[in-house]
Coordinates of C-alpha atoms in Angstrom, one line a residue:
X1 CA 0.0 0.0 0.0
X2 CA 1.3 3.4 -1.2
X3 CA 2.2 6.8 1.0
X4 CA 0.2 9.5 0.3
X5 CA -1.1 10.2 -2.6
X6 CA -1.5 14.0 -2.7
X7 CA -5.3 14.1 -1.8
X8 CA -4.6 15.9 1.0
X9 CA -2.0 18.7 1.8
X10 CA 1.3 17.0 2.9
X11 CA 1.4 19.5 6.0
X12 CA -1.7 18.0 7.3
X13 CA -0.6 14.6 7.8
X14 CA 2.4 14.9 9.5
X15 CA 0.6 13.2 12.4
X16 CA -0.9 10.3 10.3
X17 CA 1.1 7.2 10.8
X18 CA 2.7 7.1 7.6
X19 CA 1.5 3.2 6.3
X20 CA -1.8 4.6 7.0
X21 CA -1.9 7.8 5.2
X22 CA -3.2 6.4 2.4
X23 CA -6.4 4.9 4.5
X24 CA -6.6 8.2 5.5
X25 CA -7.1 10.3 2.3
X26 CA -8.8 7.1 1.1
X27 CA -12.1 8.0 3.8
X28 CA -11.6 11.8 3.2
X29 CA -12.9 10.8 -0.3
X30 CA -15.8 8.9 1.0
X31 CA -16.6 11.9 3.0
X32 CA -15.9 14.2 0.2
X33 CA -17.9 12.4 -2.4
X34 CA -21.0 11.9 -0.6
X35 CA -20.6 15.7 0.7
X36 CA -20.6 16.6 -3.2
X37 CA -23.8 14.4 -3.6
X38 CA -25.6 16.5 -0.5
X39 CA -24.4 19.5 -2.5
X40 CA -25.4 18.6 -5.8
X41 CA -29.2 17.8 -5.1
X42 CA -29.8 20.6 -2.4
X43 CA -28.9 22.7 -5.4
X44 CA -30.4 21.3 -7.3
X45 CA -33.2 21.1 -5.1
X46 CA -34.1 17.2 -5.8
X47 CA -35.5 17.2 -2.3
X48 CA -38.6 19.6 -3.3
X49 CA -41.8 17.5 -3.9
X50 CA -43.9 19.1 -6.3
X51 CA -47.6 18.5 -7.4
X52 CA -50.7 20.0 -8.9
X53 CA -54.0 20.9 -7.4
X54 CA -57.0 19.5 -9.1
X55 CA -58.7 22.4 -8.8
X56 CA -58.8 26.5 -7.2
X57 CA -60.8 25.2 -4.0
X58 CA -58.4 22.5 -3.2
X59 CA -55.8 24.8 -3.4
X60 CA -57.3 27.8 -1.2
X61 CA -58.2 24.9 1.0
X62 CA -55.0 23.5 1.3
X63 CA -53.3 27.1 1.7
X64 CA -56.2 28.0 4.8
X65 CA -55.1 24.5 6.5
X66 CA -51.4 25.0 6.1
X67 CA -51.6 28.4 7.6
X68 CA -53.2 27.3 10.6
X69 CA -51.4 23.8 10.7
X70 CA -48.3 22.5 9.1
X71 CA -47.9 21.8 5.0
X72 CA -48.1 18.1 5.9
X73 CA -51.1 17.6 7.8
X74 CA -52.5 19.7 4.8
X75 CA -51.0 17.4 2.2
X76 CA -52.6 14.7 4.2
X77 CA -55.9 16.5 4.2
X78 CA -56.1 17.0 0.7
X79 CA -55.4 13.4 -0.1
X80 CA -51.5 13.9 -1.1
X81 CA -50.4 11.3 1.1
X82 CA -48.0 9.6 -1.1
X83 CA -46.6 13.4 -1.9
X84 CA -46.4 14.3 1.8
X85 CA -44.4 10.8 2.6
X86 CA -41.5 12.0 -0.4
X87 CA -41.7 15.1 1.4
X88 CA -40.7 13.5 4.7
X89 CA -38.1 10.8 3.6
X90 CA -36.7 13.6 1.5
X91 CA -36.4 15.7 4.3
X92 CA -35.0 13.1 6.6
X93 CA -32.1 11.4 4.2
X94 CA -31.4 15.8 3.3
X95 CA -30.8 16.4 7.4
X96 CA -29.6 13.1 8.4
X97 CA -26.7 12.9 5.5
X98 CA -25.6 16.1 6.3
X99 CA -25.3 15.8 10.3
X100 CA -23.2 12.4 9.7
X101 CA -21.0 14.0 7.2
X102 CA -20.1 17.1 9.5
X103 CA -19.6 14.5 12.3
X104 CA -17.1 12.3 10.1
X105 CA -15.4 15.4 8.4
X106 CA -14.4 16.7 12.1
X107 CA -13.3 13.5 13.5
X108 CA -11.1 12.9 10.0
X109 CA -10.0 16.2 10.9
X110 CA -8.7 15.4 14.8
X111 CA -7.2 12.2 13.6
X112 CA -4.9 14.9 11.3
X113 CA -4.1 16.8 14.9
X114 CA -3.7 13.8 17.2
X115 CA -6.8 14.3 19.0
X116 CA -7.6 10.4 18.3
X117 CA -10.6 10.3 22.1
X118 CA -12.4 13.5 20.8
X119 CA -12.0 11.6 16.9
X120 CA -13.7 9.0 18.4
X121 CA -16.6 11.3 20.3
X122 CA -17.1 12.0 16.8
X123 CA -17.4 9.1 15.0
X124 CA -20.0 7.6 17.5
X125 CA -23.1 9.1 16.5
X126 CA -23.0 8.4 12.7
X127 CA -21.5 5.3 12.8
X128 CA -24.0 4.3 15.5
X129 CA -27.3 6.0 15.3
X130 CA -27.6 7.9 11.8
X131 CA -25.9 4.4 10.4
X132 CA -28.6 2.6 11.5
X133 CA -31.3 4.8 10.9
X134 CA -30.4 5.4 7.0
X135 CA -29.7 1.9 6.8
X136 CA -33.1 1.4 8.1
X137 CA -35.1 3.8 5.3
X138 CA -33.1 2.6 2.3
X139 CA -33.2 -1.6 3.2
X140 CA -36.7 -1.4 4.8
X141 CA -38.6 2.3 3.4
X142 CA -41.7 0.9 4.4
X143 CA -41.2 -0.5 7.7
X144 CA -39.2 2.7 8.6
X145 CA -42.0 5.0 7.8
X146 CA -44.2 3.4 9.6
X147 CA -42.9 3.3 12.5
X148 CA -41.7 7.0 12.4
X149 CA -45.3 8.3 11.3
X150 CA -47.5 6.4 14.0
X151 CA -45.1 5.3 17.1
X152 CA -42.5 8.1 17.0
X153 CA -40.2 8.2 19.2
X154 CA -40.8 5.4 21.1
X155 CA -40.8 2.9 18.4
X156 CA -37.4 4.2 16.8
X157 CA -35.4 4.0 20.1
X158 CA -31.8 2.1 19.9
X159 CA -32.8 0.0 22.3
X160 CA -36.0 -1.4 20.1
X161 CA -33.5 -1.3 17.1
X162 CA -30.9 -3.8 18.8
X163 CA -33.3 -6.5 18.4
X164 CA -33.9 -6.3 14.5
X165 CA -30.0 -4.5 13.8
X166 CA -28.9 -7.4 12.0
X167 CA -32.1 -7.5 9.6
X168 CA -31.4 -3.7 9.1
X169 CA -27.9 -4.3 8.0
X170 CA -28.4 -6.7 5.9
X171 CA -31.8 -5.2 4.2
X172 CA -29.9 -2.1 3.3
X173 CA -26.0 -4.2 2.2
X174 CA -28.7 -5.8 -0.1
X175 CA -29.7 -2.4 -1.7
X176 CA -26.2 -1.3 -2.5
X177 CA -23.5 -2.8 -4.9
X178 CA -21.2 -3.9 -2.0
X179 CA -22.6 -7.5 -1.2
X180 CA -19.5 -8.8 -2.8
X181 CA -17.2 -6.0 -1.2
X182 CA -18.6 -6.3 3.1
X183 CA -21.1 -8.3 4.8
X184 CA -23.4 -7.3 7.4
X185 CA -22.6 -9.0 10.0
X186 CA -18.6 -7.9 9.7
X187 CA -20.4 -3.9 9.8
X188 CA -22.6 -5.2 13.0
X189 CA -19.8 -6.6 15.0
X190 CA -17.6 -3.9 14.1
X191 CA -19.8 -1.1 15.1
X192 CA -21.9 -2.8 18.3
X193 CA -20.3 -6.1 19.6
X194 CA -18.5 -4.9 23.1
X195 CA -16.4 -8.0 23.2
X196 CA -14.8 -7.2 19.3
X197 CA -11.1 -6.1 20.6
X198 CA -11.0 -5.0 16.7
X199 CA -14.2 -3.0 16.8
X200 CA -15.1 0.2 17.4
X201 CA -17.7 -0.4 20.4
X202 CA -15.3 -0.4 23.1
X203 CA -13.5 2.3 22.1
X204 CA -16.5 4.4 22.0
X205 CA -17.4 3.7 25.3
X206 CA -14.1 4.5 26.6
X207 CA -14.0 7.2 24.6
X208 CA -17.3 8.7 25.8
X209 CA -16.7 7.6 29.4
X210 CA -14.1 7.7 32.0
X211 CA -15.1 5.1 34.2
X212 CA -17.0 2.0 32.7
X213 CA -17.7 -1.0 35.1
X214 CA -20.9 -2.7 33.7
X215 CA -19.9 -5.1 31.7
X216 CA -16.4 -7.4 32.0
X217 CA -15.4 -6.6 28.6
X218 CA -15.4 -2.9 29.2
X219 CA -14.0 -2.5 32.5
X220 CA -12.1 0.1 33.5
X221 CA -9.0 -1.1 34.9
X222 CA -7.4 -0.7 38.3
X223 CA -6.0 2.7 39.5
X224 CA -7.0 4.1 35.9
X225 CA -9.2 6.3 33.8
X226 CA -10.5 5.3 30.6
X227 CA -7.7 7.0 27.9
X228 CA -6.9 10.2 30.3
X229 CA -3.4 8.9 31.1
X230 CA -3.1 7.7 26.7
X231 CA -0.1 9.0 25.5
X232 CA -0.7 11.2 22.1
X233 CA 1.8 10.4 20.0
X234 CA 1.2 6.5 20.7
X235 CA 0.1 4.7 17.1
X236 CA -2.1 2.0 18.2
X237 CA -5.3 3.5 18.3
X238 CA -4.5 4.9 15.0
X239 CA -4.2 1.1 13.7
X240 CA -7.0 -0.4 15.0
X241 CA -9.0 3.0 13.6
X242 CA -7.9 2.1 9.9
X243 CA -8.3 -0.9 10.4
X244 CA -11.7 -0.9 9.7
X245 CA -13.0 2.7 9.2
X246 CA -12.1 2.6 5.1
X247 CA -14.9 -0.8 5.5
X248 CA -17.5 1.1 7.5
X249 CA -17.5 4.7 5.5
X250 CA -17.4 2.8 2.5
X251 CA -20.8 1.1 3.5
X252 CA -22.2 4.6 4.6
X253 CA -21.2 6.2 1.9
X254 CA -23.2 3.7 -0.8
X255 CA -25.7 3.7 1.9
X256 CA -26.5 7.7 1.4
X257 CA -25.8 7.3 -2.4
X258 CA -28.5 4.6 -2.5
X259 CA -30.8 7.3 -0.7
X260 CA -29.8 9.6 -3.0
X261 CA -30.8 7.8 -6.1
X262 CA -34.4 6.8 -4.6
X263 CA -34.8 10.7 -4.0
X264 CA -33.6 11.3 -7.7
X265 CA -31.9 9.0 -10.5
X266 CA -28.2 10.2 -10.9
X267 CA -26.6 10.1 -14.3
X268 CA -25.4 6.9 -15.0
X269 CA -21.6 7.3 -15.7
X270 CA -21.2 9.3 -12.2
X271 CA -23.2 6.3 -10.3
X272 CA -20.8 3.5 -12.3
X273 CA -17.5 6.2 -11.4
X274 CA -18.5 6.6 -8.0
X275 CA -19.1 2.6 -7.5
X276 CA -16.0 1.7 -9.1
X277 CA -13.7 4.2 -7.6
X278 CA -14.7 3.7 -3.7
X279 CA -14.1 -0.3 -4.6
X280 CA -11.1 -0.1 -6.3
X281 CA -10.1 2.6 -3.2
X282 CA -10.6 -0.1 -0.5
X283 CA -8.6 -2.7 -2.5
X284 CA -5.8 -0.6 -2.9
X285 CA -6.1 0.0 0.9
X286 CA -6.3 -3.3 2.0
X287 CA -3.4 -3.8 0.1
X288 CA -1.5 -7.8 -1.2
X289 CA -4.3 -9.4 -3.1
X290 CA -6.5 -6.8 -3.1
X291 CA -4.7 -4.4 -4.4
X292 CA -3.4 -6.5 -6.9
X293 CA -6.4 -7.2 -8.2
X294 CA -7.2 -3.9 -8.2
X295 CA -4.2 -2.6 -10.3
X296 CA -5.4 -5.5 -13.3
X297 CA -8.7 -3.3 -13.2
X298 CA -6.5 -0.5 -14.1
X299 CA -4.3 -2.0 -16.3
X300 CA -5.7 -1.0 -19.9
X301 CA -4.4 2.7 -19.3
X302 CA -0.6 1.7 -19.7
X303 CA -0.8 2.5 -23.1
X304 CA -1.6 6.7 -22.1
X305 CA 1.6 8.3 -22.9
X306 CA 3.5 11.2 -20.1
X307 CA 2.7 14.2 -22.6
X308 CA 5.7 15.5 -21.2
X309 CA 8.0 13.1 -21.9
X310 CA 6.4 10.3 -23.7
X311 CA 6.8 7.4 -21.8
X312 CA 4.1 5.2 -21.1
X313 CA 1.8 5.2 -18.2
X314 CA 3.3 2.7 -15.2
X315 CA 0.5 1.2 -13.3
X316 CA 2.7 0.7 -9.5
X317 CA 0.6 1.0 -6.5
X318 CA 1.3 4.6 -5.8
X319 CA -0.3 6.0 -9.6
X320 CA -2.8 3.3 -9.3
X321 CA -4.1 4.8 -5.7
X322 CA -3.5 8.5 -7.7
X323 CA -5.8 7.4 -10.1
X324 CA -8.9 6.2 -8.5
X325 CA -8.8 8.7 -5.9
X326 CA -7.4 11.9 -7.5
X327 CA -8.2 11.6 -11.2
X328 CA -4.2 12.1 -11.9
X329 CA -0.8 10.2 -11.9
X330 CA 2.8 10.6 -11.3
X331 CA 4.9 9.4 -14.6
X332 CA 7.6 6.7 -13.3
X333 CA 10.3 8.3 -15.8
X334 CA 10.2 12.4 -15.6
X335 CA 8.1 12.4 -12.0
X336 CA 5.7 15.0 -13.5
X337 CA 2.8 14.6 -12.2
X338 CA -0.3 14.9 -14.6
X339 CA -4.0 15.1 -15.1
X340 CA -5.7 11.7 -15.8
X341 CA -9.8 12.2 -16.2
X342 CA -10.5 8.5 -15.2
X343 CA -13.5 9.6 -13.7
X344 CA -14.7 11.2 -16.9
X345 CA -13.9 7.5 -18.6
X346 CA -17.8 6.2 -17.4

């Protein structure tokens, strides 16, 4: 697995282990992809339901109701219920996106400046609870609406969800293109199983609290505080972070584009661009097999010439990581580096 490749400023990683810099700039593009997606249909304003009144008096009737009450109930009223549930899943997927992604882009940002516990602070809501919940509307739209609409909050509680987490997980893995990639039940015990040394439960909890005692695999231990006495500049938490954090923000990340494309159908080569490049981005992080197979995806482009000096295009690990991640590579011969549109190429 290759250094950095450029995505991000070289004076912001100085802190970033270096074998994991890549894994690194690998979820900023995640982040950053989806974040463009948010962008791109709130400007677009895909979110807006629109519809026609059948006639003047529905229309003064529904504007007298939603004066009084709120545009929903008068959707409802007027027999637009199908229009005023768009409305509300639109609504939700718009908010809920965007509170994960300033969550994640934060806690990327702390990992940059060695503040690895409040990193972690971070990273517990959306990996936990808006996870879940979009994973919830895209596997299972139905069920989730329901639920929200007539036993709200009650029936959307984390402790109700526990039980049927798995189904959710696996509902929504279903929905996306990464049922070859991950598997639900790797996401689950990554994200909730206390007793997963490699997961991220237990550092949550110690994260969020400084003394934990209820449950063995938690504990606190003896004449300690839970991280207060961590040295910063220790790597550890750093690998067991990276670990798995490309896996989990690569399942969020299809997760919200899936939302995204129920809300409105994106074009197709930027759906096939996006799918391919956040694969061949965890291959190449997860390096050996992986990212060998990854670089035979890639290796039709050796015959693109450097325009600078001619030589031919060298797929090594470093320009194959450029590539994917950075629409660009570094020539092997002159060390130019140079524009590559492989994004464009769908």
């Amino acid at each position: 697995m290759p250094n950095s490749i450029r995505l991000i400023p070289r004076k912001r990683l100085g802190w970033i282990p270096s074998e994991l810099r890549l894994a690194h700039e690998y979820c900023f593009f995640l982040h950053d992809e989806s974040a463009r997606l948010l962008v791109e249909y709130e400007g677009a304003e895909a979110h807006v339901v629109s519809f026609e009144f059948r006639d003047k008096a529905e229309a003064n009737a529904f504007n007298q109701h939603a004066a009084s009450d709120d545009p929903i109930s008068a959707m409802r009223t007027a027999g637009y219920e199908g229009e005023a549930r768009k409305v509300i899943l639109n609504q939700i997927t718009m908010a809920m996106a965007s509170d994960c992604l300033h969550h994640i882009y934060e806690a990327l940002r702390c990992l940059e400046k060695r503040k690895v516990i409040v990193a972690l602070n971070l990273l517990r809501k959306p990996l936990t609870d808006n996870l879940l919940y979009l994973s919830w509307m895209l596997g299972d739209e139905d069920g989730f609406y329901h639920t929200f609409t007539t036993n709200s909050p009650r029936g959307i509680t984390s402790s109700i969800l526990k039980g049927k987490r798995a189904e959710i997980l696996s509902s929504a893995l279903a929905m996306t293109e990464m049922a070859d990639v991950l598997n639900a039940e790797f996401i689950d015990r990554t994200l909730f199983t206390r007793a997963n040394q490699t997961g991220f439960q237990r550092l949550f909890q110690h994260a969020v609290h400084l003394v934990t005692v209820q449950r063995l695999e938690l504990e606190t231990t003896p004449e300690n505080f839970n991280f207060i006495f961590k040295r910063y500049d220790d790597d550890d938490l750093y690998e067991l972070i990276y670990d798995v954090l490309p896996h989990v923000l690569l399942y969020l990340s299809h997760v919200i584009f899936g939302l995204f494309e129920r809300m409105a159908a994106p074009e197709d080569g930027s759906k096939n661009a996006f799918q391919v490049r956040s694969i061949l981005g965890l291959y190449l992080v997860e390096g050996e097999e992986s990212e060998a197979h990854a670089m035979e995806r890639l290796a039709d482009l050796t015959r693109i010439e450097c325009p600078d000096c001619q030589s031919a295009l060298k797929i090594t690990p470093h320009n194959a990581a450029r590539l994917v991640l950075t629409d660009s590579y570094r020539c092997t011969n002159c060390r130019r580096s140079q524009p590559f549109p492989l994004s464009w190429m769908f």
